[in-house]
Amino acid sequence: MTKIAILGFGIVGTGVAEVLTENAKKIALSAAEAIALKYILDIRDLSDSPFADKCVTDFSVIEQDPEVRVVVETIGGAGVAYDFTKRALLAGKSVVTSNKELVAMHGYELLAIAKAQNVNYLFEASVGGGIPIIRPISQCLAANEISEICGILNGTTNYMLTEMAAKGVPFAEALKDAQALGYAEADPTADIEGDDACRKICILGSLSFGRHIYPDEVPTEGITKVTPEDICYAKGINRKIKLLGRAIRTEDGKVAAYVAPHLVNTDSLLANVEGVHNGITVRGNAIGDVMFYGPGAGKLPTASAVVADVIDCVKHLKARKYIAWEQGGPAFSADPKTLVSQWYVRTSTDAFITESMSAIDLAPKLEEWNAECAFRLLD
Amino acid sequence: MTKIAILGFGIVGTGVAEVLTENAKKIALSAAEAIALKYILDIRDLSDSPFADKCVTDFSVIEQDPEVRVVVETIGGAGVAYDFTKRALLAGKSVVTSNKELVAMHGYELLAIAKAQNVNYLFEASVGGGIPIIRPISQCLAANEISEICGILNGTTNYMLTEMAAKGVPFAEALKDAQALGYAEADPTADIEGDDACRKICILGSLSFGRHIYPDEVPTEGITKVTPEDICYAKGINRKIKLLGRAIRTEDGKVAAYVAPHLVNTDSLLANVEGVHNGITVRGNAIGDVMFYGPGAGKLPTASAVVADVIDCVKHLKARKYIAWEQGGPAFSADPKTLVSQWYVRTSTDAFITESMSAIDLAPKLEEWNAECAFRLLD
């Protein structure tokens, strides 16, 4: 039997405890041994919780308990989560996380520590909620040179764009709906400004291309400028507006990554990813295009991915999983402004589609036209 | 460096050799060591091939060479492939295959031998060509109780149905087109009668539900009865006709599996899987629905999956992968005739949709109506 601890008992942490309990038999079969939850770390008073007997408030209890072999970090953010993750790895414990911010900012360092300690740092739940994507890229597509990742990576904004298209409502109203349904937080900035999608494309790009891509290298535009008129125009030319994160290998071997709204063809599979779902396409030189689709967030889907990683850690207590990437930096990142596409342009009086050109060539024209927004077309 | 052998140098075998050569650097990085092709077994004269120096015609050369740690079986069928696979496993070598017929018929036995020998028997390429599906089910969804698998598992028939819908051509013409393009073989029986899809749903069902599902337990209906009129009727009610393989866990813990044409909702993702592509949805109690999409066949996509398995074998020469299932049989299989759905029914003079009922309740009505065909609706 392997003992584990959960750090942070919020929505995902609670889901992990529930899945571990409810599917215990299946999980023990998959891991070839039982998995027992020994501690839950939270600063809140959890004495009313069914898991009250497992609660601790001092991380060092977990850190110093040699029985705990796997730590689940569902705290979020890059503050205390960063500290605890490092300490857990240095204490020889494997760590599983759903924390995209931490992996996007410190993945290279944390994976290097895990390697040095001969333990695992796994993060399937950090991208696409429960959709299998990290493991398929690192294992199933291991024989491929990957040339591009492109995905709908944020369920909140995809829900809002779907609502705007279905009901013709403006951005502010779609946001209010999303908040009322619990899809968007009270402060929705990370979603609507594209930061959440940015962190996810950083993780997917780092994994696919082997060098850490940092969020500040990724130009990021959210959906705040998208209007019902834009969506209506798109519909007229058989397209839908979707917020995409893309990471593309350029000819010189660098990677151009960015997040922005795109007008995608209605016949494409990505266009049919609606509501809070995510869809991620990967292009490899042997496989061609594959897509992974499913719920991009939510308590149980995310917990499903976390627990799959826990099972993998338990199966690999001796033999490490080979997930890692090299240090990145400016020498390895290309400017996505050089990427060529057609553009949808809106001015105060008009809307039209341009010829194919780079963002660099487009910029002076946008000034000339006094344009309000410009979104790329994607086929 | 790990040495491997390829058995059968047809389309997939050639693709494996090409991918191993072309992506050697990426593959060595993924496997953490170089992988070298030592032998190719084929009964044909391959002296003109660039790989001529590796060719052998006697399997025992490979069987008796302790340097060969992984054997790739791309012979196909359940004859000599069965014999060689058993002998390779018994000789302590891991085996990777794209052979769906062999896994569907003898998977339980071969996985048991692999386990006893502490080697791997992997078959990612046997379903969905290069689409990652076996590993995601066995690892990424390991925390889930799976309740249903449903997929477009045969690219040839999906291409034909797509052509029939797009051009209004009859079955025979669509088949001729598919043969001209190399999507269908001279003898297309295994595709159009559903046998290929049947083998694949057997493998997916066995893996998901933990008991071997044998092809003869799976009622299988192909697409030979589908007419342009059926497709036109479906279109009028916002549906498309797709050949689906389904495996469903019933309330008593058994599994009902079958292959048949269905009228699926146009808004569903499966409806948008067109041409030679495959799409597979998996429903789990934590994850909800996820879908995997991509090229379902083809030399390089299939080779991509084979080589990913080879890499996994090389990474697991000491620690086995935990892929296995128990013996199956009649005690574990449920009759899909008990499954309830609405039906599309065509008679010589009419076509209509029935109320929800089981196939058992439908049968006497079909006789009464003198019906020509009946396909389930799926939402």
Coordinates of N, CA and C in Angstrom, one line a residue, chain A residues 88-213:
Chain A
A88 N 9.0 18.9 -1.2 CA 8.5 17.5 -1.4 C 9.5 16.7 -2.3
L89 N 9.8 17.3 -3.4 CA 10.8 16.6 -4.3 C 12.1 16.4 -3.7
L90 N 12.6 17.4 -3.0 CA 13.9 17.2 -2.3 C 13.8 16.2 -1.2
A91 N 12.6 16.0 -0.6 CA 12.5 15.0 0.4 C 12.3 13.6 -0.2
G92 N 12.4 13.5 -1.5 CA 12.4 12.2 -2.2 C 11.0 11.7 -2.5
K93 N 10.0 12.6 -2.5 CA 8.6 12.2 -2.8 C 8.3 12.7 -4.3
S94 N 7.5 11.9 -4.9 CA 7.0 12.3 -6.2 C 5.9 13.3 -6.0
V95 N 5.7 14.2 -7.0 CA 4.7 15.3 -6.9 C 3.8 15.2 -8.1
V96 N 2.5 15.3 -7.9 CA 1.5 15.4 -9.0 C 0.8 16.7 -8.8
T97 N 0.6 17.4 -9.9 CA -0.1 18.7 -9.8 C -1.1 19.0 -10.9
S98 N -2.0 19.9 -10.6 CA -2.9 20.4 -11.6 C -2.6 21.9 -11.8
N99 N -1.5 22.4 -11.3 CA -1.2 23.8 -11.2 C -0.4 24.3 -12.5
K100 N -1.2 24.8 -13.4 CA -0.6 25.2 -14.7 C 0.4 26.4 -14.5
E101 N 0.0 27.3 -13.6 CA 0.9 28.5 -13.4 C 2.3 28.1 -13.0
L102 N 2.3 27.2 -12.0 CA 3.6 26.7 -11.5 C 4.4 26.0 -12.6
V103 N 3.8 25.1 -13.3 CA 4.5 24.3 -14.3 C 5.0 25.3 -15.4
A104 N 4.1 26.2 -15.8 CA 4.5 27.2 -16.9 C 5.7 28.1 -16.5
M105 N 5.7 28.4 -15.2 CA 6.8 29.3 -14.8 C 8.0 28.6 -14.3
H106 N 7.9 27.4 -13.7 CA 9.1 26.8 -13.0 C 9.2 25.3 -13.5
G107 N 8.6 24.9 -14.5 CA 8.6 23.5 -14.9 C 10.0 23.0 -15.1
Y108 N 10.8 23.7 -15.8 CA 12.2 23.3 -16.1 C 12.9 22.9 -14.8
E109 N 12.9 23.9 -13.9 CA 13.6 23.7 -12.6 C 13.1 22.5 -11.8
L110 N 11.7 22.4 -11.7 CA 11.1 21.4 -10.9 C 11.4 20.0 -11.5
L111 N 11.3 19.9 -12.8 CA 11.6 18.6 -13.5 C 13.0 18.2 -13.3
A112 N 13.9 19.2 -13.3 CA 15.4 18.9 -13.1 C 15.6 18.4 -11.6
I113 N 14.9 19.0 -10.7 CA 15.0 18.5 -9.3 C 14.5 17.1 -9.2
A114 N 13.3 16.9 -9.8 CA 12.7 15.5 -9.8 C 13.7 14.5 -10.3
K115 N 14.3 14.9 -11.5 CA 15.3 13.9 -12.1 C 16.5 13.7 -11.2
A116 N 17.0 14.7 -10.6 CA 18.2 14.6 -9.7 C 17.8 13.7 -8.5
Q117 N 16.5 13.8 -8.0 CA 16.1 13.0 -6.8 C 15.6 11.6 -7.2
N118 N 15.5 11.4 -8.5 CA 15.0 10.1 -9.0 C 13.5 9.9 -8.6
V119 N 12.8 10.9 -8.6 CA 11.3 10.9 -8.4 C 10.6 11.5 -9.6
N120 N 9.2 11.5 -9.6 CA 8.5 12.0 -10.7 C 7.8 13.3 -10.3
Y121 N 7.7 14.2 -11.4 CA 6.9 15.4 -11.2 C 5.9 15.3 -12.4
L122 N 4.7 15.0 -12.2 CA 3.7 14.8 -13.3 C 2.6 15.9 -13.2
F123 N 2.0 16.2 -14.4 CA 1.1 17.4 -14.4 C 0.1 17.3 -15.5
E124 N -0.4 16.0 -15.7 CA -1.4 15.8 -16.8 C -2.6 16.7 -16.6
A125 N -3.0 17.0 -15.3 CA -4.2 17.8 -15.1 C -4.0 19.3 -15.3
S126 N -2.7 19.7 -15.6 CA -2.5 21.2 -15.8 C -3.0 21.7 -17.1
V127 N -3.2 20.9 -18.1 CA -3.7 21.3 -19.4 C -4.9 20.4 -19.7
G128 N -6.0 21.1 -20.1 CA -7.2 20.3 -20.7 C -7.9 19.5 -19.6
G129 N -7.8 20.0 -18.3 CA -8.6 19.3 -17.3 C -8.3 17.8 -17.3
G130 N -9.3 17.0 -17.6 CA -9.1 15.5 -17.6 C -8.7 14.9 -18.9
I131 N -8.7 15.7 -20.0 CA -8.3 15.2 -21.3 C -6.9 14.7 -21.3
P132 N -6.7 13.4 -21.7 CA -5.3 12.9 -21.8 C -4.6 13.7 -22.9
I133 N -3.6 14.5 -22.5 CA -2.8 15.2 -23.5 C -1.3 15.2 -23.2
I134 N -0.9 15.3 -22.0 CA 0.5 15.4 -21.6 C 1.2 14.0 -21.9
R135 N 0.5 12.9 -21.5 CA 1.1 11.6 -21.7 C 1.0 11.2 -23.2
P136 N -0.1 11.5 -23.9 CA -0.1 11.2 -25.3 C 1.1 11.9 -26.0
I137 N 1.3 13.2 -25.7 CA 2.4 13.9 -26.4 C 3.7 13.2 -26.0
S138 N 4.0 13.0 -24.7 CA 5.3 12.6 -24.3 C 5.5 11.1 -24.7
Q139 N 4.5 10.3 -24.7 CA 4.7 8.9 -25.0 C 4.2 8.4 -26.3
C140 N 2.9 8.6 -26.6 CA 2.3 8.0 -27.8 C 2.8 8.7 -29.0
L141 N 3.2 10.0 -29.0 CA 3.7 10.6 -30.1 C 5.2 10.8 -30.1
A142 N 5.8 9.9 -29.3 CA 7.3 10.0 -29.0 C 8.1 9.8 -30.3
A143 N 7.5 9.1 -31.3 CA 8.3 8.8 -32.5 C 8.2 9.9 -33.5
N144 N 7.4 11.0 -33.2 CA 7.2 12.1 -34.1 C 8.0 13.3 -33.9
E145 N 8.4 14.0 -34.9 CA 8.9 15.4 -34.8 C 7.6 16.2 -34.9
I146 N 7.2 16.9 -33.8 CA 6.0 17.7 -33.8 C 6.3 19.0 -34.4
S147 N 5.3 19.5 -35.2 CA 5.5 20.8 -35.9 C 4.6 21.8 -35.4
E148 N 3.5 21.5 -34.8 CA 2.5 22.5 -34.3 C 1.6 21.9 -33.3
I149 N 1.3 22.7 -32.3 CA 0.2 22.4 -31.3 C -0.8 23.6 -31.4
C150 N -2.1 23.3 -31.5 CA -3.0 24.4 -31.6 C -4.3 23.9 -30.8
G151 N -4.7 24.8 -29.9 CA -5.9 24.3 -29.1 C -6.8 25.4 -28.5
I152 N -8.0 24.9 -28.3 CA -8.9 25.7 -27.5 C -8.6 25.2 -26.0
L153 N -8.0 26.1 -25.3 CA -7.4 25.6 -24.0 C -8.1 26.2 -22.8
N154 N -9.1 27.1 -23.0 CA -9.8 27.7 -21.9 C -11.3 27.5 -22.1
G155 N -11.9 26.8 -21.2 CA -13.3 26.5 -21.3 C -14.2 27.7 -21.0
T156 N -13.8 28.6 -20.1 CA -14.6 29.8 -19.8 C -14.8 30.6 -21.0
T157 N -13.7 31.0 -21.7 CA -13.9 31.9 -22.9 C -14.6 31.1 -24.0
N158 N -14.3 29.8 -24.1 CA -15.0 29.1 -25.2 C -16.5 29.0 -24.9
Y159 N -16.9 28.9 -23.6 CA -18.3 29.0 -23.3 C -18.9 30.4 -23.6
M160 N -18.1 31.4 -23.3 CA -18.6 32.8 -23.6 C -18.8 33.0 -25.1
L161 N -17.8 32.6 -25.9 CA -17.9 32.7 -27.4 C -19.0 31.9 -27.9
T162 N -19.3 30.7 -27.4 CA -20.4 29.9 -27.8 C -21.7 30.6 -27.5
E163 N -21.8 31.2 -26.3 CA -23.0 31.9 -26.0 C -23.3 33.1 -26.8
M164 N -22.2 33.9 -27.1 CA -22.3 35.1 -27.9 C -22.8 34.7 -29.3
A165 N -22.3 33.5 -29.8 CA -22.7 33.1 -31.2 C -24.1 32.6 -31.2
A166 N -24.5 31.9 -30.1 CA -25.9 31.3 -30.1 C -26.9 32.3 -29.9
K167 N -26.7 33.3 -29.0 CA -27.7 34.2 -28.6 C -27.5 35.6 -29.0
G168 N -26.4 35.9 -29.7 CA -26.1 37.3 -30.1 C -25.9 38.3 -29.0
V169 N -25.6 37.8 -27.8 CA -25.4 38.7 -26.7 C -23.9 39.2 -26.7
P170 N -23.8 40.4 -26.1 CA -22.4 41.0 -26.1 C -21.5 40.4 -25.0
F171 N -20.3 40.7 -25.1 CA -19.2 40.1 -24.2 C -19.6 40.2 -22.8
A172 N -20.1 41.4 -22.3 CA -20.3 41.7 -20.9 C -21.4 40.7 -20.4
E173 N -22.4 40.5 -21.2 CA -23.5 39.7 -20.8 C -23.1 38.2 -20.7
A174 N -22.3 37.8 -21.7 CA -21.8 36.4 -21.7 C -21.0 36.1 -20.5
L175 N -20.2 37.2 -20.1 CA -19.4 37.0 -18.9 C -20.2 36.9 -17.7
K176 N -21.3 37.7 -17.6 CA -22.2 37.6 -16.4 C -22.8 36.2 -16.3
D177 N -23.2 35.7 -17.5 CA -23.8 34.3 -17.5 C -22.8 33.3 -17.0
A178 N -21.5 33.4 -17.5 CA -20.5 32.4 -17.2 C -20.2 32.5 -15.7
Q179 N -20.3 33.7 -15.1 CA -20.0 33.9 -13.7 C -21.2 33.3 -12.9
A180 N -22.4 33.5 -13.4 CA -23.6 33.0 -12.7 C -23.6 31.4 -12.6
L181 N -23.0 30.8 -13.7 CA -22.9 29.4 -13.8 C -21.7 28.8 -13.1
G182 N -20.8 29.7 -12.6 CA -19.6 29.2 -11.9 C -18.5 28.8 -12.9
Y183 N -18.7 29.1 -14.2 CA -17.6 28.8 -15.1 C -16.5 29.9 -15.1
A184 N -16.9 31.2 -14.7 CA -15.9 32.2 -14.6 C -15.9 32.7 -13.2
E185 N -14.7 33.1 -12.7 CA -14.5 33.5 -11.4 C -14.9 35.0 -11.2
A186 N -15.1 35.5 -10.0 CA -15.4 36.8 -9.7 C -14.4 37.8 -10.4
D187 N -13.1 37.5 -10.3 CA -12.1 38.2 -11.1 C -11.8 37.3 -12.3
P188 N -12.4 37.6 -13.5 CA -12.2 36.7 -14.6 C -11.0 37.0 -15.4
T189 N -10.1 37.9 -15.0 CA -9.0 38.4 -15.8 C -8.2 37.2 -16.4
A190 N -7.7 36.3 -15.6 CA -6.9 35.2 -16.2 C -7.5 34.5 -17.4
D191 N -8.8 34.3 -17.3 CA -9.5 33.7 -18.4 C -9.7 34.6 -19.6
I192 N -10.3 35.7 -19.4 CA -10.7 36.6 -20.6 C -9.5 37.3 -21.2
E193 N -8.5 37.5 -20.5 CA -7.3 38.2 -21.1 C -6.3 37.1 -21.7
G194 N -6.7 35.8 -21.6 CA -5.9 34.8 -22.2 C -4.7 34.3 -21.4
D195 N -4.5 34.7 -20.2 CA -3.4 34.3 -19.4 C -3.4 32.8 -19.1
D196 N -4.6 32.3 -18.8 CA -4.7 30.8 -18.6 C -4.4 30.0 -19.8
A197 N -4.9 30.4 -21.0 CA -4.5 29.7 -22.2 C -3.0 29.8 -22.5
C198 N -2.4 31.0 -22.1 CA -1.0 31.2 -22.3 C -0.2 30.2 -21.5
R199 N -0.5 30.0 -20.2 CA 0.2 29.1 -19.4 C 0.1 27.7 -20.0
K200 N -1.0 27.3 -20.5 CA -1.2 26.0 -21.0 C -0.4 25.8 -22.3
I201 N -0.4 26.8 -23.2 CA 0.4 26.6 -24.4 C 1.9 26.5 -24.1
C202 N 2.3 27.2 -23.0 CA 3.7 27.2 -22.6 C 4.0 25.7 -22.2
I203 N 3.1 25.1 -21.5 CA 3.4 23.7 -21.0 C 3.4 22.7 -22.2
L204 N 2.4 22.9 -23.1 CA 2.4 22.0 -24.3 C 3.5 22.2 -25.2
G205 N 3.9 23.5 -25.4 CA 5.0 23.8 -26.3 C 6.4 23.3 -25.7
S206 N 6.6 23.5 -24.4 CA 7.8 23.0 -23.7 C 7.9 21.5 -23.9
L207 N 6.8 20.8 -23.7 CA 6.8 19.3 -23.8 C 7.1 18.8 -25.2
S208 N 6.4 19.5 -26.2 CA 6.5 19.1 -27.5 C 7.8 19.4 -28.2
F209 N 8.4 20.5 -27.8 CA 9.6 21.0 -28.5 C 10.9 20.9 -27.7
G210 N 10.7 20.5 -26.4 CA 11.9 20.2 -25.6 C 12.7 21.3 -25.0
R211 N 12.1 22.5 -25.1 CA 12.8 23.7 -24.4 C 11.7 24.5 -23.6
H212 N 12.0 24.9 -22.4 CA 11.0 25.7 -21.7 C 10.6 27.0 -22.4
I213 N 9.3 27.1 -22.6 CA 8.7 28.3 -23.2 C 8.1 29.1 -22.0

